[in-house]
PDB file of C-alpha atoms and ligand atoms in Angstrom:
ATOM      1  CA  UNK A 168     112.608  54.200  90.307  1.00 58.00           C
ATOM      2  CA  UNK A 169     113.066  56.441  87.731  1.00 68.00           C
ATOM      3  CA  UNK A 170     110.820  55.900  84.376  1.00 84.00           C
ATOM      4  CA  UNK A 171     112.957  54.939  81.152  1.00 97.00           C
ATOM      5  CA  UNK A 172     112.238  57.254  78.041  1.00 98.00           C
ATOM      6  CA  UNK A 173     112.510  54.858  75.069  1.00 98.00           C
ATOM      7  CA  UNK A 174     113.365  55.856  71.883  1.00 98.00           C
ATOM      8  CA  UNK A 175     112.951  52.749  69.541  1.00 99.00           C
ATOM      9  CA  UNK A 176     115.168  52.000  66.224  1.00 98.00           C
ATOM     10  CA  UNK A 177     112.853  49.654  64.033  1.00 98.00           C
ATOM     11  CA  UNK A 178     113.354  48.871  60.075  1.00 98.00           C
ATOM     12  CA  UNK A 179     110.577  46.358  59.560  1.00 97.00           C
ATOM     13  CA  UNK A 180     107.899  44.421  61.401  1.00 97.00           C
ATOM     14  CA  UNK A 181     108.359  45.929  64.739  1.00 98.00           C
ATOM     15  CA  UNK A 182     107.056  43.166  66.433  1.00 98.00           C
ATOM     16  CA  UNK A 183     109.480  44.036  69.570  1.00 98.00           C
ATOM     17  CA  UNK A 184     108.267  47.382  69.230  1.00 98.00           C
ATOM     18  CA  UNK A 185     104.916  46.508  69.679  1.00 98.00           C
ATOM     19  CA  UNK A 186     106.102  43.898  72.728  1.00 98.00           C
ATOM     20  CA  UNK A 187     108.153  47.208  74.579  1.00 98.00           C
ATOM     21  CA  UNK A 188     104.653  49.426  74.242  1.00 98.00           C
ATOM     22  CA  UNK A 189     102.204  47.093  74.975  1.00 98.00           C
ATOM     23  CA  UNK A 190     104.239  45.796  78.399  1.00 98.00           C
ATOM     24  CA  UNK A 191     104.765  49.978  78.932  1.00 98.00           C
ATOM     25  CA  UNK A 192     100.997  50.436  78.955  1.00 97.00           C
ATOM     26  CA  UNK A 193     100.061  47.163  81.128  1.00 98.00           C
ATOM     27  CA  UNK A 194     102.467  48.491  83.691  1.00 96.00           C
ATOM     28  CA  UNK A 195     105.011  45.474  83.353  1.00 97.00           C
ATOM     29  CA  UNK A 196     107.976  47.741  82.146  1.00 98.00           C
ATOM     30  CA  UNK A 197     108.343  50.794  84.063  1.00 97.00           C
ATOM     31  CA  UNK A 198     109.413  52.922  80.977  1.00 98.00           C
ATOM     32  CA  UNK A 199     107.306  55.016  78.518  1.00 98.00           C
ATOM     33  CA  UNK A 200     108.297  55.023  74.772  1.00 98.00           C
ATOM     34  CA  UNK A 201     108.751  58.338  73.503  1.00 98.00           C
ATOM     35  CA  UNK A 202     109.731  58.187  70.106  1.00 98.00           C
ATOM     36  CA  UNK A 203     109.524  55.595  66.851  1.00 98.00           C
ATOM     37  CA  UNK A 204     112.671  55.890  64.251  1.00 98.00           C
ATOM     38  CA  UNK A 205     112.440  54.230  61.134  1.00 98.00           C
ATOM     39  CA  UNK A 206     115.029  53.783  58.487  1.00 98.00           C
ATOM     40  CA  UNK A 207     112.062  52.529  56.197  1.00 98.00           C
ATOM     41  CA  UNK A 208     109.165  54.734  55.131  1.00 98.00           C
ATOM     42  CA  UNK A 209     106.727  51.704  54.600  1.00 98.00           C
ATOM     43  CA  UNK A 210     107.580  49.624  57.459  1.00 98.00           C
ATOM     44  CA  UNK A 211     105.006  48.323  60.372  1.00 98.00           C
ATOM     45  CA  UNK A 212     107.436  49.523  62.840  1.00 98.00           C
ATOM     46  CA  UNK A 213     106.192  53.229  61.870  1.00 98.00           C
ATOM     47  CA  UNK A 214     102.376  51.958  61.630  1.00 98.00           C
ATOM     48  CA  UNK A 215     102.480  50.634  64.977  1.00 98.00           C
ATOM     49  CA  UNK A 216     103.414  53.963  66.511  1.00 98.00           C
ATOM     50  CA  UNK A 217     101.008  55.624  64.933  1.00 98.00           C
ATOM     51  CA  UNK A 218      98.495  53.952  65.763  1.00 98.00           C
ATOM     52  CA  UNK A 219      99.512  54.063  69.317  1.00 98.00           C
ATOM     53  CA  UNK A 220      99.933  57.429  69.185  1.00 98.00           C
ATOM     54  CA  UNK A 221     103.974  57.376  69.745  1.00 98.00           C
ATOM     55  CA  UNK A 222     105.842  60.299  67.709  1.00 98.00           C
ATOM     56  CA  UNK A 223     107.192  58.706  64.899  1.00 98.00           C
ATOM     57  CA  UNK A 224     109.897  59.408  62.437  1.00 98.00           C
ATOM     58  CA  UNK A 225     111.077  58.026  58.684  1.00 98.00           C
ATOM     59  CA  UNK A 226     115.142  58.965  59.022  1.00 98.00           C
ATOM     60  CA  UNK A 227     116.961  57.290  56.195  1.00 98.00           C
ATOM     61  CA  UNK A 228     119.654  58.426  53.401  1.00 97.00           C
ATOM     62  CA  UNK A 229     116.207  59.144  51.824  1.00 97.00           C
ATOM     63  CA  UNK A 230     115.225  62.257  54.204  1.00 98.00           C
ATOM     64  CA  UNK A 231     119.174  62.881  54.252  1.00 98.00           C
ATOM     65  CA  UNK A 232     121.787  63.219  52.129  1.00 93.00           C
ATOM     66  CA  UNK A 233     124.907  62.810  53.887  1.00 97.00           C
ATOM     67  CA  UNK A 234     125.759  59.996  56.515  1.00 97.00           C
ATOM     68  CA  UNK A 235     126.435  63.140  58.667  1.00 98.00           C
ATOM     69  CA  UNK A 236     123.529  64.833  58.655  1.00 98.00           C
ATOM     70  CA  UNK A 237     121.457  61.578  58.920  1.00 98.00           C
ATOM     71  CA  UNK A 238     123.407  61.148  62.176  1.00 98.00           C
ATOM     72  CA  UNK A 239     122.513  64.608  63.112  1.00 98.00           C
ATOM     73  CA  UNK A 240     119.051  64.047  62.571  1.00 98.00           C
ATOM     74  CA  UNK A 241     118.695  60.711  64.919  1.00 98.00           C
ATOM     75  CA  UNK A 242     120.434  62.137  67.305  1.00 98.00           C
ATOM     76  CA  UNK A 243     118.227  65.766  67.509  1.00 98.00           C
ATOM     77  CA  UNK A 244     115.458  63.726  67.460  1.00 98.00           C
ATOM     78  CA  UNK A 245     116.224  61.209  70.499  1.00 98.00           C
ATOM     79  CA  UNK A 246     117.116  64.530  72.392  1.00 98.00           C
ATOM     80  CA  UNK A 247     114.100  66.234  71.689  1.00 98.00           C
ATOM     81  CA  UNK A 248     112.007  63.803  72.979  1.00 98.00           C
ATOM     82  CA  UNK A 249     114.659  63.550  75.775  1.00 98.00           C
ATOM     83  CA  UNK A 250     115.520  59.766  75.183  1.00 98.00           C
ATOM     84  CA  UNK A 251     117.501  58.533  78.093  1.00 97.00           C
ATOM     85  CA  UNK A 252     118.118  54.511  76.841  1.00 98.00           C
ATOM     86  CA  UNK A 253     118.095  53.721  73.059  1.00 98.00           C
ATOM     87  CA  UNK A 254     116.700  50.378  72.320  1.00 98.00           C
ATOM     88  CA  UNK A 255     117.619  48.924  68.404  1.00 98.00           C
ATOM     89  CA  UNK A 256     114.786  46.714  67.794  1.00 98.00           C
ATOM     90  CA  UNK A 257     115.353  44.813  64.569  1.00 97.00           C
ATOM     91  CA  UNK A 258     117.212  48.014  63.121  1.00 97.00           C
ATOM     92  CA  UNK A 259     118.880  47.028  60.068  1.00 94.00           C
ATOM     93  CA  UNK A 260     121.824  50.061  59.841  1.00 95.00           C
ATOM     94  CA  UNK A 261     124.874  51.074  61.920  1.00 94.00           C
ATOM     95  CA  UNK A 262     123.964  54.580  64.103  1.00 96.00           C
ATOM     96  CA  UNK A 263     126.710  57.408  63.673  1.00 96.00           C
ATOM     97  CA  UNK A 264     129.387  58.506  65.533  1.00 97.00           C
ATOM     98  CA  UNK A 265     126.956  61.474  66.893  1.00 97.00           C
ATOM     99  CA  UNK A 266     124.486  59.266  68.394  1.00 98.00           C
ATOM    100  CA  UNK A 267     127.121  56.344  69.488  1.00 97.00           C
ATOM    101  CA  UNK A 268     129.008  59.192  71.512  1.00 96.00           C
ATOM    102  CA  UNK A 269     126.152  60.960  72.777  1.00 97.00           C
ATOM    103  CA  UNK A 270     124.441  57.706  74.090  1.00 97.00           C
ATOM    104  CA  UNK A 271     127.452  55.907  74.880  1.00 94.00           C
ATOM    105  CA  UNK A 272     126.520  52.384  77.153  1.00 95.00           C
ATOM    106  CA  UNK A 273     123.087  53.522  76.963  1.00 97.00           C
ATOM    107  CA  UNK A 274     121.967  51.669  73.313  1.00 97.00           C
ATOM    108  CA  UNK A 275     121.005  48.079  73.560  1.00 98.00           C
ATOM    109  CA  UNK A 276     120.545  45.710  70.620  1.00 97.00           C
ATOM    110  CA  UNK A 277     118.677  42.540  70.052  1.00 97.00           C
ATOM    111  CA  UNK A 278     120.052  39.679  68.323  1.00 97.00           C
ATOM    112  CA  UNK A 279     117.933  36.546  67.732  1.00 98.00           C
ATOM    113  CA  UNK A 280     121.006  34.366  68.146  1.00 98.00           C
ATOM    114  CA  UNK A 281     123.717  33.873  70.941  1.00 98.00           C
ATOM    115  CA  UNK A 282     126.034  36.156  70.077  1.00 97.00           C
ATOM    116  CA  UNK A 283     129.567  35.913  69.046  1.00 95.00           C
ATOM    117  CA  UNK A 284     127.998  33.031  67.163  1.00 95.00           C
ATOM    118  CA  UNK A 285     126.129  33.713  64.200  1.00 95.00           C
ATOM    119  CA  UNK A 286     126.642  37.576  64.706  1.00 93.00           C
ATOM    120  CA  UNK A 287     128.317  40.647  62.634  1.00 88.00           C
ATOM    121  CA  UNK A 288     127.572  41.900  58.674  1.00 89.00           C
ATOM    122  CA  UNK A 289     125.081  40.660  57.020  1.00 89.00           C
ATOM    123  CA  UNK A 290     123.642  38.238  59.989  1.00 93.00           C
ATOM    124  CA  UNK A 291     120.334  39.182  61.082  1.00 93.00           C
ATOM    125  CA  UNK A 292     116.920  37.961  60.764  1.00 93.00           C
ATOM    126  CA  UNK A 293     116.318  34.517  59.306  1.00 96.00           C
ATOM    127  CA  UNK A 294     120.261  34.426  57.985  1.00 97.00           C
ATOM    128  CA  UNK A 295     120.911  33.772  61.811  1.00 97.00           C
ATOM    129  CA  UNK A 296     118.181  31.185  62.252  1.00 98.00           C
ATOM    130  CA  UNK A 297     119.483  29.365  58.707  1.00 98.00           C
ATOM    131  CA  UNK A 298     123.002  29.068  60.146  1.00 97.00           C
ATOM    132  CA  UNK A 299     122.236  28.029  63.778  1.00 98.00           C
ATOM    133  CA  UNK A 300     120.175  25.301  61.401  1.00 98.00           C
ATOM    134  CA  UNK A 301     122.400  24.574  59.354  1.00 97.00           C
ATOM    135  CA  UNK A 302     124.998  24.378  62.069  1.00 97.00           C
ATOM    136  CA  UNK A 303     123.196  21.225  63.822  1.00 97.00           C
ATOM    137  CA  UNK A 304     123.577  23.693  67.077  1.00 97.00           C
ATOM    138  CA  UNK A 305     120.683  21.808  69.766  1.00 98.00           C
ATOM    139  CA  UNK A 306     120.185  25.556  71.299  1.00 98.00           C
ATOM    140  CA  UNK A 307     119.860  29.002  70.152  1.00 98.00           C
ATOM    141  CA  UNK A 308     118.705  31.651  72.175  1.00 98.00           C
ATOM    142  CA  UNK A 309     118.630  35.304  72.193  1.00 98.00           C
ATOM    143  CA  UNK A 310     121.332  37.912  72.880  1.00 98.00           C
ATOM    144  CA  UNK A 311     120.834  41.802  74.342  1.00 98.00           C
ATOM    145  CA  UNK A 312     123.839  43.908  73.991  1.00 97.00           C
ATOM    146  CA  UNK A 313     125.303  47.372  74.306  1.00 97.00           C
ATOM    147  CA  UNK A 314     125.563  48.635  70.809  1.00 95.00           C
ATOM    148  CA  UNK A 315     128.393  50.586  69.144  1.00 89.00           C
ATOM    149  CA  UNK A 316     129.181  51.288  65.556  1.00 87.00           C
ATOM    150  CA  UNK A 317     129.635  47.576  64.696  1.00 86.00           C
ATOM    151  CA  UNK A 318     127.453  45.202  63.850  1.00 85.00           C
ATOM    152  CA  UNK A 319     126.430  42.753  66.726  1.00 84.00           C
ATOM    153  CA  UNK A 320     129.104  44.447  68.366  1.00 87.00           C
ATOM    154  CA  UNK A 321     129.822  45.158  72.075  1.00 93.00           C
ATOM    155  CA  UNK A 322     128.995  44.264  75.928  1.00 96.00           C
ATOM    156  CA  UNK A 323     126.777  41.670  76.446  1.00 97.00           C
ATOM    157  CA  UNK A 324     124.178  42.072  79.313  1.00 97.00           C
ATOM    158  CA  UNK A 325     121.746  39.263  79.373  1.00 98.00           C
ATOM    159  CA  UNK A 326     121.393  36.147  77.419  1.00 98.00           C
ATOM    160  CA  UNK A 327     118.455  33.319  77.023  1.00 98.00           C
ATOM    161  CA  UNK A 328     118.847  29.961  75.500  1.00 98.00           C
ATOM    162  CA  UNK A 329     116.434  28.617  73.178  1.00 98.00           C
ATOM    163  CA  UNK A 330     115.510  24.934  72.111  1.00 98.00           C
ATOM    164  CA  UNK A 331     116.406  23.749  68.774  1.00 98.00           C
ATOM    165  CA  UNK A 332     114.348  20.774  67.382  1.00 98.00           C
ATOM    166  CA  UNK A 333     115.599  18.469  65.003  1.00 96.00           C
ATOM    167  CA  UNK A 334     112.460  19.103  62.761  1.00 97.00           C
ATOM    168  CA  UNK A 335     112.614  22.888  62.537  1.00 98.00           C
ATOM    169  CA  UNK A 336     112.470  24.604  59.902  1.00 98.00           C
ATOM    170  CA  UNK A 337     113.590  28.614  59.432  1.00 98.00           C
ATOM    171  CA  UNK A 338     109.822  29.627  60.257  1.00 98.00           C
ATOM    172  CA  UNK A 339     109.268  27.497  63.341  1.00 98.00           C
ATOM    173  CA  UNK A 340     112.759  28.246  64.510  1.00 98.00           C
ATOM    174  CA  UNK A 341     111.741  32.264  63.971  1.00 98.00           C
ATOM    175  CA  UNK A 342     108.891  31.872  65.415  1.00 98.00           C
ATOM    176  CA  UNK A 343     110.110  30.515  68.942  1.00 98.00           C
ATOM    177  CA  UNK A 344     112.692  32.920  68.825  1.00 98.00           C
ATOM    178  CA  UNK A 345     111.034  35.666  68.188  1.00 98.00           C
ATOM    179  CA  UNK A 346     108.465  34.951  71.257  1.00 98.00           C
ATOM    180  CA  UNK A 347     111.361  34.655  73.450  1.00 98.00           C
ATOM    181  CA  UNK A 348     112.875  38.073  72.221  1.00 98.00           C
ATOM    182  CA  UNK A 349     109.323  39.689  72.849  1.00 98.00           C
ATOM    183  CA  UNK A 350     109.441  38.681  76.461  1.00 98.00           C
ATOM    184  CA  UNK A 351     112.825  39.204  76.956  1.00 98.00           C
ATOM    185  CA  UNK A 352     113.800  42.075  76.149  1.00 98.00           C
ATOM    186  CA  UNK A 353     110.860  43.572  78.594  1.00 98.00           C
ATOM    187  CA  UNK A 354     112.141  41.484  81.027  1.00 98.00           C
ATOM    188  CA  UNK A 355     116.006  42.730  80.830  1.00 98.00           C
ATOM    189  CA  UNK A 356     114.408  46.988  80.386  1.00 98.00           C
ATOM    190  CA  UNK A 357     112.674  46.053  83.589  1.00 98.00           C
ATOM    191  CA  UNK A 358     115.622  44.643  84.967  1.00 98.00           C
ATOM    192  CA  UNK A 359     117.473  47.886  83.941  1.00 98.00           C
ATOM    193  CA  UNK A 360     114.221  50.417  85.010  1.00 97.00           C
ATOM    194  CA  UNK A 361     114.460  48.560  88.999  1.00 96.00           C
ATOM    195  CA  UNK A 362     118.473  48.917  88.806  1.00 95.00           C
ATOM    196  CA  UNK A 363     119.173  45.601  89.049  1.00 96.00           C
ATOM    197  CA  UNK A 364     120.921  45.887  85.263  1.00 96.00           C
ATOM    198  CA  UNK A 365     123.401  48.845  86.341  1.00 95.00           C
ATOM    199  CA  UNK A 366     124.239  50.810  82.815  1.00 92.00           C
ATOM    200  CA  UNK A 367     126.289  53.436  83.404  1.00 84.00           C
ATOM    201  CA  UNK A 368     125.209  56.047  81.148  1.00 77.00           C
ATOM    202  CA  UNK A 369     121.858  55.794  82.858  1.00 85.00           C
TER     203      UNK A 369
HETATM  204  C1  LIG B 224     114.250  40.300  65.405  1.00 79.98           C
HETATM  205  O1  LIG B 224     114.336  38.898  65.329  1.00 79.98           O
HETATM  206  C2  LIG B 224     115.586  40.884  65.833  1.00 79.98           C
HETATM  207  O2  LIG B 224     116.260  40.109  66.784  1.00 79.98           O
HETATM  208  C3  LIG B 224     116.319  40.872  64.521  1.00 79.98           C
HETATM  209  O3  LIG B 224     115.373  41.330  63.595  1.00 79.98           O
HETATM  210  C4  LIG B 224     114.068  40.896  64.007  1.00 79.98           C
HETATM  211  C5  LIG B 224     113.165  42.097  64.020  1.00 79.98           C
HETATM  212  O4  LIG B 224     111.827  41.731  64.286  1.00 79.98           O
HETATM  213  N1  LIG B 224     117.512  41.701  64.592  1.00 79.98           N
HETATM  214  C6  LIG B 224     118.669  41.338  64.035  1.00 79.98           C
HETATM  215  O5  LIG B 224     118.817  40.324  63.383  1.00 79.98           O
HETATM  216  C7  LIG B 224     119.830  42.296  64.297  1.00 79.98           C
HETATM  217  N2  LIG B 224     121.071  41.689  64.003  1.00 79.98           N
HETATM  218  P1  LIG B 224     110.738  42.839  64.656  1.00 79.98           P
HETATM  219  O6  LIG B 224     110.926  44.004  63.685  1.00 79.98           O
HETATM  220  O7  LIG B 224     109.428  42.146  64.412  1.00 79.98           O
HETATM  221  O8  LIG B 224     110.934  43.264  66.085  1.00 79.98           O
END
């Protein structure tokens, strides 16, 4: 079994993040995570690989000027810490056509929703738990897919259902999603790292 080099996307909390490295270091995902990219200077996703000594980045329109070059940069830096499986872990922006090509069926996405409900611009984070709410949906759940330069966009590979309780509110409903995502998303880059999730790129 070959060991999966991460390189994480994060914009914010990096709760996943912290879910990936701490299953990586108790020996339930057979992976190692390499490198931290963050779109946002200030975010706990960089804090968190810090202090777990993971090599960490701030990439943004900030550090460069042009789209391009910002595409440039991700990719360089996935290679140089010789990512072989992308994982978008509450990353806010679209990669570039660099990075897309380069690790074509080999980026996955998390989506606290079942995706193609409640998916695409502008639907992430608690905007997906307001409309699964607001919906009067019974079940929500949690999607991981192959990524591409949509939104929400492309294969999915695994899929969990969540409860939805007729007293929720936006921060319970989070809350129980979130947990799920945490385990899940180990579970499915296990399921990838024993071959039992074939991606082709890999
Ligand atoms: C997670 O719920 C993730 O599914 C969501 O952002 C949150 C990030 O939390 N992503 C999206 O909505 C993408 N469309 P985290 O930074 O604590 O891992």
């Amino acid at each position: 079994m070959a060991v999966l080099r991460l390189g994480v996307l994060s914009s914010h909390g990096g709760s996943n993040l912290q879910a990936i490295i701490d299953a990586c270091k108790e020996g339930r995902l057979h992976a190692r995570c390499c490198v931290v990219i963050s779109n946002n200077s200030g975010s706990m996703a960089l804090q968190r690989a810090k202090n777990e000594g993971v090599p960490n980045y701030h990439l943004s329109g900030k550090t460069h000027l042009s789209s391009q070059q910002l595409d440039q940069a991700i990719r360089d830096t996935l290679e140089k810490h010789r990512v072989n499986l992308v994982v978008l872990a509450g990353y806010m922006k679209l990669l570039g056509p660099l990075t897309v090509s380069h690790y074509q069926g080999r980026i996955l996405n998390i989506h606290p929703g079942l995706l193609p409900r409640f998916g695409g611009k502008g639907m992430h984070g608690d905007k997906v738990h307001k409309a699964v709410l607001a919906s009067g949906d019974g079940v929500t759940g949690v999607t991981i897919h192959l990524a591409d330069e949509a939104y929400d966009h492309g294969p999915i590979i695994a899929q969990t259902q969540v409860p939805v309780f007729k007293d929720d509110s936006v921060e319970s409903l989070r809350g129980r999603v979130l947990k799920r995502e945490h385990e899940f998303y180990v579970e499915t880059l296990q399921r990838i790292a024993e071959g039992d999730i074939e991606l082709s790129g890999l």
